[in-house]
Amino acid sequence: MNREFLTINDVYKGFGEGDNRVEILKGVNLNLTNGEFVMMLGPSGSGKSTILHLIAGLTPVDRGQIEVCGVNVQKCSTNKILELRRRTIGYVFQDFRLLQGLTALENVMVPLYAVGRSRSVAKKRAEELLELMELSHRMHHSPRKLSGGEQQRVGIARALANEPKIILADEPTGNLDQRLSDGIIKMLSTLPQKMEVSILMVTHNQQLTKYATRIVGLTDGQIEVQSNV
Amino acid sequence: MSNLAFKMALRDWKKIILIAIVLAFAGSMFIYYNTVMFEMRHFSPNNINMEESDAEKFRDMKVPTTKSEMLVAAMTMLIVLAAVLFQLNMLVVDMINKKKEYYALQVIGVSEEQVELFPLLYSILAGALASLIIAAVWIPIFPYFKSALNIHAISLGLIILVIILFFVMSTIIGVKAREITDYMQ
Ligand SMILES: Nc1ncnc2c1ncn2[C@@H]1O[C@H](COP(=O)(O)OP(=O)(O)OP(=O)(O)O)[C@@H](O)[C@H]1O
Ligand SMILES: [Mg+2]
């Protein structure tokens, strides 16, 4: 049951050249096992988003290694990384990033088409997910007609489409008020009981940490464990 | 994925129609003036190839000088170029507006080629509609146009050329829009 979905081993990352060079991550270590809901706190600019980008293979590490479900992200070909992002990682954005020209249902179908699912299979799966998100009545609406909370639930449904093992969520409730944030995170926290998934979420909101199974902090480029709930 | 891209493009029909009308208008100017110039020059009364009955129609017409012909050709070319730039601009602005969303698609594992389908289909639809408008306007009136000005079949070739040109150009613009967007930022 305690399968390791993510291992970050002594990772370094900096930006810029010469005098402008800043080291952001200085030896980050972090593990994520099946069923965990880990929240990451840390001051602005400490590199929280950077960690998520590194996991998704959006930028390379300077040193160290990251393994996602046993796959070394640094050694992956472009195609292998795409496969990883499609099937193993689900990404949730602070600003939702749904295509306004598509309906909620179609937005959830996008990642399913990306792995070659047929229209009927993709539609069925997307409907199931939107039902799970309690959005059955909103499936055929454009995201611009949905509230922020509803849009984010579509974003989560999209992230779940291909049954990922890791959900990466970068301040998913950063654009929502406290009541909505609470609802969304409460819902997220129930996911590991429903499917084989673990969640790594970045947040500034201390009131949400009650839903986490573990809280970690990022300070001075390193992860420190704050508490095990 | 292409059916989603197609649906998304169709839902932006107002912009597509606007682009198509601008393209069709520019293309029509190009066709009309260049056809007239071409025909007047090569089938004027001074031209020995002209039949007696045809010469009638050209009696009071001034045969264009090479200079004015070139001027007209250059001006209509500029108008076509402006229209194509307008299309490109619309597409690039659209891409900049949706840049974050398209990037997000790549983050969730949609390949770059598949992301490109979205602007591509948008551009192709606009180009195809422009080609259709030109074909629908010019091909039916061509016979009348032909008899009125005693036009030669070469002009039909010009019409078809413009139709194909817009279609091909829209495809290329669709593919290149992303690179141009990246370059501009
Ligand atoms: N591509 C990049 N090029 C240069 N610097 C970058 C780049 N990406 C991030 N940085 C820098 O790295 C630092 C950490 O950025 P990051 O976005 O990871 O912070 P964060 O912890 O997510 O902050 P916030 O809480 O404000 O979102 C910042 O100082 C940022 O300017
Ligand atoms: Mg951030």
Short mmCIF file of C-alpha atoms and ligand atoms in Angstrom, two decimals:
data_model
loop_
_atom_site.label_atom_id
_atom_site.label_comp_id
_atom_site.label_asym_id
_atom_site.label_seq_id
_atom_site.Cartn_x
_atom_site.Cartn_y
_atom_site.Cartn_z
CA MET A 1 0.00 0.00 0.00
CA ASN A 2 2.80 2.43 0.81
CA ARG A 3 4.09 2.79 -2.70
CA GLU A 4 6.50 5.63 -3.37
CA PHE A 5 5.08 7.88 -6.06
CA LEU A 6 7.68 10.60 -5.85
CA THR A 7 11.25 10.82 -4.62
CA ILE A 8 13.17 14.08 -4.70
CA ASN A 9 16.79 13.50 -3.85
CA ASP A 10 19.17 16.36 -2.98
CA VAL A 11 17.92 18.65 -5.73
CA TYR A 12 19.58 21.97 -6.54
CA LYS A 13 18.20 24.64 -8.79
CA GLY A 14 19.23 28.22 -9.48
CA PHE A 15 18.41 30.85 -12.06
CA GLY A 16 20.48 33.41 -13.95
CA GLU A 17 24.11 33.69 -14.93
CA GLY A 18 27.18 35.16 -13.28
CA ASP A 19 26.45 38.01 -10.86
CA ASN A 20 22.71 37.66 -11.39
CA ARG A 21 22.76 34.02 -10.38
CA VAL A 22 20.49 33.08 -7.50
CA GLU A 23 20.34 29.64 -5.96
CA ILE A 24 16.73 28.85 -5.15
CA LEU A 25 16.76 25.20 -4.15
CA LYS A 26 19.75 23.98 -2.17
CA GLY A 27 19.40 20.31 -1.54
CA VAL A 28 15.70 19.55 -1.50
CA ASN A 29 14.57 16.13 -0.30
CA LEU A 30 10.96 15.04 -0.40
CA ASN A 31 9.01 11.80 -0.73
CA LEU A 32 5.41 11.21 -1.55
CA THR A 33 3.69 7.89 -1.01
CA ASN A 34 0.34 6.55 -2.08
CA GLY A 35 -2.56 8.21 -0.31
CA GLU A 36 -0.65 11.17 1.08
CA PHE A 37 -1.89 14.71 0.92
CA VAL A 38 1.18 16.87 1.45
CA MET A 39 0.93 20.62 1.75
CA MET A 40 3.94 22.81 1.13
CA LEU A 41 4.23 26.17 2.79
CA GLY A 42 6.91 28.77 2.36
CA PRO A 43 7.48 32.45 1.73
CA SER A 44 6.90 33.95 -1.68
CA GLY A 45 9.86 33.39 -3.98
CA SER A 46 11.19 30.48 -1.93
CA GLY A 47 10.85 28.14 -4.92
CA LYS A 48 7.62 26.23 -4.29
CA SER A 49 6.40 26.56 -7.85
CA THR A 50 9.88 25.74 -9.06
CA ILE A 51 9.72 22.38 -7.28
CA LEU A 52 6.45 21.55 -9.03
CA HIS A 53 7.92 22.58 -12.39
CA LEU A 54 10.92 20.34 -11.81
CA ILE A 55 8.70 17.38 -10.97
CA ALA A 56 6.69 17.88 -14.14
CA GLY A 57 9.91 18.11 -16.15
CA LEU A 58 9.16 21.66 -17.27
CA THR A 59 12.68 22.77 -16.32
CA PRO A 60 15.76 20.66 -15.66
CA VAL A 61 17.40 20.34 -12.25
CA ASP A 62 20.96 21.59 -11.78
CA ARG A 63 21.90 18.70 -9.53
CA GLY A 64 20.21 15.80 -7.78
CA GLN A 65 17.45 13.60 -9.04
CA ILE A 66 13.69 13.34 -9.17
CA GLU A 67 11.87 10.05 -9.63
CA VAL A 68 8.20 9.90 -10.49
CA CYS A 69 6.83 6.38 -10.02
CA GLY A 70 10.28 4.95 -10.52
CA VAL A 71 11.03 7.02 -13.61
CA ASN A 72 13.97 9.41 -13.47
CA VAL A 73 12.61 12.67 -14.85
CA GLN A 74 16.04 14.03 -15.86
CA LYS A 75 16.88 11.04 -18.00
CA CYS A 76 13.57 11.08 -19.85
CA SER A 77 13.26 11.82 -23.54
CA THR A 78 10.80 14.54 -24.52
CA ASN A 79 8.25 11.90 -25.42
CA LYS A 80 8.67 10.05 -22.15
CA ILE A 81 8.18 13.31 -20.23
CA LEU A 82 4.99 13.96 -22.18
CA GLU A 83 3.81 10.45 -21.30
CA LEU A 84 4.57 11.16 -17.64
CA ARG A 85 2.60 14.41 -17.71
CA ARG A 86 -0.27 12.71 -19.46
CA ARG A 87 -0.64 9.61 -17.36
CA THR A 88 1.21 9.92 -14.07
CA ILE A 89 0.98 13.57 -13.14
CA GLY A 90 -2.11 15.74 -12.86
CA TYR A 91 -1.55 19.48 -12.69
CA VAL A 92 -3.92 21.99 -11.10
CA PHE A 93 -3.31 25.71 -11.68
CA GLN A 94 -4.06 28.66 -9.45
CA ASP A 95 -5.81 30.49 -12.30
CA PHE A 96 -7.59 27.35 -13.62
CA ARG A 97 -6.34 27.78 -17.20
CA LEU A 98 -9.34 26.26 -18.91
CA LEU A 99 -10.00 26.94 -22.57
CA GLN A 100 -12.89 29.41 -22.65
CA GLY A 101 -13.87 28.30 -26.14
CA LEU A 102 -14.68 24.81 -24.93
CA THR A 103 -17.33 23.58 -22.51
CA ALA A 104 -16.44 22.18 -19.09
CA LEU A 105 -16.93 18.66 -20.47
CA GLU A 106 -14.71 19.30 -23.49
CA ASN A 107 -11.99 20.75 -21.27
CA VAL A 108 -11.93 17.51 -19.30
CA MET A 109 -11.86 15.53 -22.55
CA VAL A 110 -8.65 17.24 -23.73
CA PRO A 111 -6.21 15.08 -21.73
CA LEU A 112 -8.20 11.99 -22.68
CA TYR A 113 -7.83 12.79 -26.36
CA ALA A 114 -4.14 13.41 -25.70
CA VAL A 115 -3.70 9.75 -24.76
CA GLY A 116 -5.66 8.63 -27.79
CA ARG A 117 -9.05 7.85 -26.24
CA SER A 118 -11.99 7.73 -28.62
CA ARG A 119 -14.69 10.36 -28.44
CA SER A 120 -17.22 8.13 -26.71
CA VAL A 121 -14.77 6.80 -24.12
CA ALA A 122 -13.42 10.29 -23.42
CA LYS A 123 -16.93 11.71 -23.06
CA LYS A 124 -18.03 9.00 -20.68
CA ARG A 125 -14.96 9.38 -18.49
CA ALA A 126 -15.24 13.18 -18.47
CA GLU A 127 -18.90 12.94 -17.44
CA GLU A 128 -18.02 10.60 -14.58
CA LEU A 129 -15.35 12.98 -13.34
CA LEU A 130 -17.59 16.02 -13.51
CA GLU A 131 -20.22 14.07 -11.60
CA LEU A 132 -17.60 13.26 -8.98
CA MET A 133 -16.93 17.01 -8.78
CA GLU A 134 -20.69 17.60 -8.43
CA LEU A 135 -20.81 19.51 -11.68
CA SER A 136 -23.26 17.37 -13.67
CA HIS A 137 -25.52 20.35 -14.19
CA ARG A 138 -22.72 22.51 -15.52
CA MET A 139 -21.08 20.17 -18.04
CA HIS A 140 -22.09 22.04 -21.16
CA HIS A 141 -21.29 25.51 -19.91
CA SER A 142 -18.29 27.52 -20.99
CA PRO A 143 -15.87 28.10 -18.10
CA ARG A 144 -16.56 31.83 -18.32
CA LYS A 145 -20.10 31.11 -17.16
CA LEU A 146 -18.89 29.18 -14.12
CA SER A 147 -17.91 30.56 -10.74
CA GLY A 148 -14.28 30.42 -9.64
CA GLY A 149 -14.95 27.42 -7.43
CA GLU A 150 -16.73 25.58 -10.23
CA GLN A 151 -13.94 26.37 -12.67
CA GLN A 152 -11.39 24.94 -10.28
CA ARG A 153 -13.42 21.77 -9.90
CA VAL A 154 -13.34 21.43 -13.68
CA GLY A 155 -9.57 21.99 -13.44
CA ILE A 156 -9.32 19.16 -10.90
CA ALA A 157 -11.48 16.88 -13.05
CA ARG A 158 -9.14 17.60 -15.96
CA ALA A 159 -6.13 16.76 -13.79
CA LEU A 160 -7.73 13.45 -12.76
CA ALA A 161 -8.72 12.40 -16.28
CA ASN A 162 -5.99 9.86 -16.89
CA GLU A 163 -5.88 8.45 -13.35
CA PRO A 164 -2.62 10.11 -12.31
CA LYS A 165 -0.59 8.94 -9.35
CA ILE A 166 0.47 12.43 -8.34
CA ILE A 167 -1.59 15.60 -8.31
CA LEU A 168 0.50 18.76 -8.32
CA ALA A 169 -1.52 21.76 -7.24
CA ASP A 170 0.02 25.21 -7.18
CA GLU A 171 -2.08 27.37 -4.85
CA PRO A 172 -5.28 25.89 -6.27
CA THR A 173 -7.42 28.10 -4.07
CA GLY A 174 -5.32 31.24 -4.40
CA ASN A 175 -8.07 32.91 -6.41
CA LEU A 176 -10.96 31.76 -4.20
CA ASP A 177 -12.46 32.97 -0.95
CA GLN A 178 -12.11 31.05 2.31
CA ARG A 179 -15.44 29.21 2.16
CA LEU A 180 -14.88 27.99 -1.41
CA SER A 181 -11.25 27.15 -0.68
CA ASP A 182 -12.31 25.02 2.21
CA GLY A 183 -14.83 23.14 0.08
CA ILE A 184 -12.36 22.48 -2.72
CA ILE A 185 -9.57 21.28 -0.44
CA LYS A 186 -11.93 19.14 1.59
CA MET A 187 -12.98 17.50 -1.67
CA LEU A 188 -9.33 17.09 -2.74
CA SER A 189 -8.54 15.46 0.59
CA THR A 190 -11.12 12.73 -0.06
CA LEU A 191 -9.53 11.71 -3.38
CA PRO A 192 -6.82 9.43 -1.96
CA GLN A 193 -9.58 7.28 -0.44
CA LYS A 194 -11.35 6.98 -3.78
CA MET A 195 -8.37 6.31 -6.04
CA GLU A 196 -4.69 5.48 -5.97
CA VAL A 197 -3.30 8.98 -5.84
CA SER A 198 -1.16 11.31 -3.78
CA ILE A 199 -1.33 15.08 -3.70
CA LEU A 200 1.37 17.70 -3.40
CA MET A 201 -0.18 21.09 -2.89
CA VAL A 202 1.39 24.51 -2.47
CA THR A 203 -0.56 26.95 -0.33
CA HIS A 204 -0.28 30.15 1.64
CA ASN A 205 -3.49 29.48 3.48
CA GLN A 206 -2.79 28.21 7.02
CA GLN A 207 -6.44 27.40 7.58
CA LEU A 208 -6.33 24.70 4.93
CA THR A 209 -3.54 22.72 6.53
CA LYS A 210 -6.03 20.78 8.65
CA TYR A 211 -6.82 18.67 5.58
CA ALA A 212 -3.23 17.62 4.97
CA THR A 213 -1.71 14.32 6.04
CA ARG A 214 1.67 16.01 6.18
CA ILE A 215 2.86 19.59 6.11
CA VAL A 216 6.29 20.60 4.89
CA GLY A 217 7.94 23.99 4.76
CA LEU A 218 10.35 25.36 2.20
CA THR A 219 12.85 27.78 3.68
CA ASP A 220 16.31 28.78 2.51
CA GLY A 221 16.12 26.31 -0.32
CA GLN A 222 15.47 23.27 1.82
CA ILE A 223 12.46 21.27 2.92
CA GLU A 224 11.80 20.98 6.59
CA VAL A 225 9.11 18.83 8.03
CA GLN A 226 6.69 20.90 10.01
CA SER A 227 4.31 18.29 11.19
CA ASN A 228 2.89 14.89 10.61
CA VAL A 229 -0.83 14.97 11.09
CA MET B 1 -8.24 16.63 -30.53
CA SER B 2 -8.88 18.15 -33.94
CA ASN B 3 -12.63 17.98 -33.44
CA LEU B 4 -12.27 20.01 -30.22
CA ALA B 5 -10.03 22.50 -32.02
CA PHE B 6 -12.59 22.69 -34.80
CA LYS B 7 -15.46 23.29 -32.36
CA MET B 8 -13.49 25.94 -30.54
CA ALA B 9 -12.67 27.71 -33.80
CA LEU B 10 -16.29 27.58 -34.94
CA ARG B 11 -17.47 29.18 -31.71
CA ASP B 12 -15.30 32.15 -32.63
CA TRP B 13 -17.28 32.56 -35.85
CA LYS B 14 -17.57 36.33 -35.63
CA LYS B 15 -13.82 36.77 -35.84
CA ILE B 16 -13.54 34.16 -38.57
CA ILE B 17 -16.16 35.93 -40.68
CA LEU B 18 -14.46 39.27 -40.15
CA ILE B 19 -11.10 37.87 -41.30
CA ALA B 20 -12.72 36.12 -44.25
CA ILE B 21 -14.49 39.29 -45.42
CA VAL B 22 -11.29 41.33 -45.23
CA LEU B 23 -9.39 38.66 -47.16
CA ALA B 24 -12.14 38.25 -49.74
CA PHE B 25 -12.37 42.00 -50.26
CA ALA B 26 -8.62 42.34 -50.80
CA GLY B 27 -8.57 39.32 -53.06
CA SER B 28 -11.43 40.72 -55.12
CA MET B 29 -9.64 44.04 -55.58
CA PHE B 30 -6.60 42.14 -56.74
CA ILE B 31 -8.56 40.01 -59.16
CA TYR B 32 -10.65 42.82 -60.55
CA TYR B 33 -7.96 45.39 -61.22
CA ASN B 34 -5.36 43.00 -62.47
CA THR B 35 -7.81 41.25 -64.75
CA VAL B 36 -8.99 44.51 -66.21
CA MET B 37 -5.45 45.77 -66.70
CA PHE B 38 -4.30 42.56 -68.22
CA GLU B 39 -7.20 42.26 -70.60
CA MET B 40 -7.11 45.87 -71.65
CA ARG B 41 -3.48 45.71 -72.48
CA HIS B 42 -3.45 42.48 -74.36
CA PHE B 43 -6.80 42.63 -76.05
CA SER B 44 -7.04 46.31 -76.91
CA PRO B 45 -8.00 47.59 -80.42
CA ASN B 46 -4.34 48.22 -81.11
CA ASN B 47 -3.69 44.59 -80.63
CA ILE B 48 -3.69 42.67 -83.86
CA ASN B 49 -5.13 39.57 -82.18
CA MET B 50 -8.36 41.40 -81.57
CA GLU B 51 -11.42 40.45 -83.57
CA GLU B 52 -13.49 43.22 -85.15
CA SER B 53 -16.53 42.66 -82.90
CA ASP B 54 -14.43 42.76 -79.76
CA ALA B 55 -12.70 45.92 -80.81
CA GLU B 56 -16.08 47.66 -80.48
CA LYS B 57 -16.02 47.26 -76.72
CA PHE B 58 -12.63 48.81 -76.34
CA ARG B 59 -13.22 51.76 -78.62
CA ASP B 60 -13.31 54.45 -75.94
CA MET B 61 -11.08 52.78 -73.45
CA LYS B 62 -7.64 54.03 -72.74
CA VAL B 63 -5.07 51.33 -72.99
CA PRO B 64 -3.06 51.31 -69.77
CA THR B 65 0.58 52.15 -69.92
CA THR B 66 3.00 49.68 -68.45
CA LYS B 67 3.59 52.13 -65.64
CA SER B 68 -0.05 52.36 -64.56
CA GLU B 69 -0.36 48.60 -64.88
CA MET B 70 2.55 48.12 -62.54
CA LEU B 71 1.15 50.66 -60.15
CA VAL B 72 -2.20 48.88 -59.99
CA ALA B 73 -0.52 45.51 -59.57
CA ALA B 74 1.66 46.86 -56.77
CA MET B 75 -1.24 48.56 -55.00
CA THR B 76 -3.48 45.52 -55.10
CA MET B 77 -0.59 43.42 -53.88
CA LEU B 78 -0.18 45.79 -50.96
CA ILE B 79 -3.88 45.53 -50.17
CA VAL B 80 -3.67 41.73 -50.20
CA LEU B 81 -0.59 41.88 -48.02
CA ALA B 82 -2.36 44.18 -45.57
CA ALA B 83 -5.29 41.77 -45.42
CA VAL B 84 -3.02 38.82 -44.76
CA LEU B 85 -1.19 40.80 -42.09
CA PHE B 86 -4.57 41.59 -40.57
CA GLN B 87 -5.32 37.88 -40.41
CA LEU B 88 -1.92 37.18 -38.89
CA ASN B 89 -2.40 39.95 -36.37
CA MET B 90 -5.82 38.65 -35.31
CA LEU B 91 -4.35 35.20 -34.84
CA VAL B 92 -1.31 36.36 -32.90
CA VAL B 93 -3.42 38.54 -30.59
CA ASP B 94 -5.70 35.57 -30.04
CA MET B 95 -2.72 33.36 -29.23
CA ILE B 96 -1.26 35.91 -26.83
CA ASN B 97 -4.63 36.06 -25.07
CA LYS B 98 -4.71 32.28 -24.78
CA LYS B 99 -1.01 31.80 -24.20
CA LYS B 100 -1.42 30.68 -20.60
CA GLU B 101 -4.12 28.19 -21.50
CA TYR B 102 -2.10 26.73 -24.36
CA TYR B 103 0.94 26.48 -22.10
CA ALA B 104 -1.22 24.71 -19.53
CA LEU B 105 -2.17 22.16 -22.18
CA GLN B 106 1.50 21.36 -22.62
CA VAL B 107 1.90 21.07 -18.86
CA ILE B 108 -0.85 18.44 -18.74
CA GLY B 109 0.86 16.49 -21.49
CA VAL B 110 -0.73 17.61 -24.74
CA SER B 111 1.98 17.52 -27.40
CA GLU B 112 3.07 20.71 -29.10
CA GLU B 113 1.67 19.58 -32.44
CA GLN B 114 -1.72 18.97 -30.90
CA VAL B 115 -1.70 22.36 -29.18
CA GLU B 116 -0.93 23.88 -32.57
CA LEU B 117 -4.14 22.43 -33.96
CA PHE B 118 -6.11 25.11 -32.11
CA PRO B 119 -4.71 28.18 -33.92
CA LEU B 120 -4.25 26.18 -37.11
CA LEU B 121 -7.90 25.22 -37.51
CA TYR B 122 -8.95 28.75 -36.67
CA SER B 123 -6.74 30.12 -39.42
CA ILE B 124 -7.71 27.47 -41.96
CA LEU B 125 -11.39 28.11 -41.35
CA ALA B 126 -10.92 31.83 -41.98
CA GLY B 127 -8.85 31.20 -45.11
CA ALA B 128 -11.27 28.58 -46.41
CA LEU B 129 -14.22 30.89 -45.88
CA ALA B 130 -12.40 33.69 -47.73
CA SER B 131 -11.62 31.32 -50.60
CA LEU B 132 -15.25 30.25 -50.65
CA ILE B 133 -16.51 33.83 -50.77
CA ILE B 134 -14.16 34.64 -53.65
CA ALA B 135 -15.16 31.51 -55.50
CA ALA B 136 -18.84 32.14 -54.88
CA VAL B 137 -18.62 35.73 -56.10
CA TRP B 138 -16.21 35.43 -58.99
CA ILE B 139 -16.79 32.06 -60.61
CA PRO B 140 -20.53 32.66 -61.28
CA ILE B 141 -20.04 36.15 -62.63
CA PHE B 142 -17.00 35.19 -64.61
CA PRO B 143 -18.88 34.37 -67.83
CA TYR B 144 -20.61 37.78 -67.78
CA PHE B 145 -17.45 39.50 -66.81
CA LYS B 146 -15.77 37.66 -69.62
CA SER B 147 -18.23 38.70 -72.28
CA ALA B 148 -18.50 42.25 -70.99
CA LEU B 149 -14.79 42.86 -71.20
CA ASN B 150 -13.97 40.09 -73.63
CA ILE B 151 -11.85 38.51 -71.01
CA HIS B 152 -9.40 35.77 -71.68
CA ALA B 153 -9.30 32.48 -69.79
CA ILE B 154 -6.05 33.51 -68.13
CA SER B 155 -8.09 35.70 -65.82
CA LEU B 156 -9.96 32.67 -64.56
CA GLY B 157 -6.55 31.29 -63.69
CA LEU B 158 -5.91 34.44 -61.68
CA ILE B 159 -9.12 33.98 -59.72
CA ILE B 160 -8.31 30.36 -58.96
CA LEU B 161 -4.76 31.31 -58.03
CA VAL B 162 -6.00 33.83 -55.46
CA ILE B 163 -8.43 31.29 -54.04
CA ILE B 164 -5.71 28.70 -53.58
CA LEU B 165 -3.25 31.30 -52.34
CA PHE B 166 -5.51 32.35 -49.46
CA PHE B 167 -6.10 28.81 -48.43
CA VAL B 168 -2.43 27.87 -48.44
CA MET B 169 -1.42 31.11 -46.78
CA SER B 170 -3.91 30.61 -43.95
CA THR B 171 -2.50 27.16 -43.30
CA ILE B 172 1.04 28.50 -43.15
CA ILE B 173 -0.03 31.40 -40.94
CA GLY B 174 -1.76 28.98 -38.58
CA VAL B 175 1.37 26.89 -38.23
CA LYS B 176 3.69 29.87 -37.86
CA ALA B 177 1.52 31.93 -35.50
CA ARG B 178 2.89 30.22 -32.42
CA GLU B 179 6.50 30.85 -33.38
CA ILE B 180 5.68 34.46 -34.18
CA THR B 181 3.90 34.82 -30.85
CA ASP B 182 6.90 33.40 -29.00
CA TYR B 183 9.24 35.64 -30.96
CA MET B 184 7.20 38.75 -30.21
CA GLN B 185 7.18 38.21 -26.48
N1 LIG C 1 12.39 30.84 -15.30
C1 LIG C 1 12.93 31.58 -14.34
N2 LIG C 1 13.96 32.42 -14.61
C2 LIG C 1 14.52 33.17 -13.65
N3 LIG C 1 14.11 33.15 -12.36
C3 LIG C 1 13.10 32.36 -12.03
C4 LIG C 1 12.45 31.54 -12.99
N4 LIG C 1 11.47 30.84 -12.38
C5 LIG C 1 11.52 31.22 -11.09
N5 LIG C 1 12.48 32.13 -10.87
C6 LIG C 1 12.83 32.74 -9.59
O1 LIG C 1 12.93 31.71 -8.64
C7 LIG C 1 12.40 32.16 -7.39
C8 LIG C 1 11.37 31.17 -6.90
O2 LIG C 1 10.25 31.23 -7.75
P1 LIG C 1 8.95 30.40 -7.47
O3 LIG C 1 7.95 30.79 -8.48
O4 LIG C 1 9.29 28.96 -7.40
O5 LIG C 1 8.51 30.91 -6.04
P2 LIG C 1 7.26 30.52 -5.16
O6 LIG C 1 7.75 29.94 -3.90
O7 LIG C 1 6.32 29.71 -5.97
O8 LIG C 1 6.64 31.94 -4.89
P3 LIG C 1 5.10 32.37 -4.78
O9 LIG C 1 4.64 31.94 -3.44
O10 LIG C 1 5.14 33.85 -4.91
O11 LIG C 1 4.38 31.72 -5.90
C9 LIG C 1 11.85 33.55 -7.62
O12 LIG C 1 12.77 34.47 -7.12
C10 LIG C 1 11.76 33.67 -9.10
O13 LIG C 1 12.01 34.98 -9.51
MG MG C 2 4.43 30.04 -6.91
#
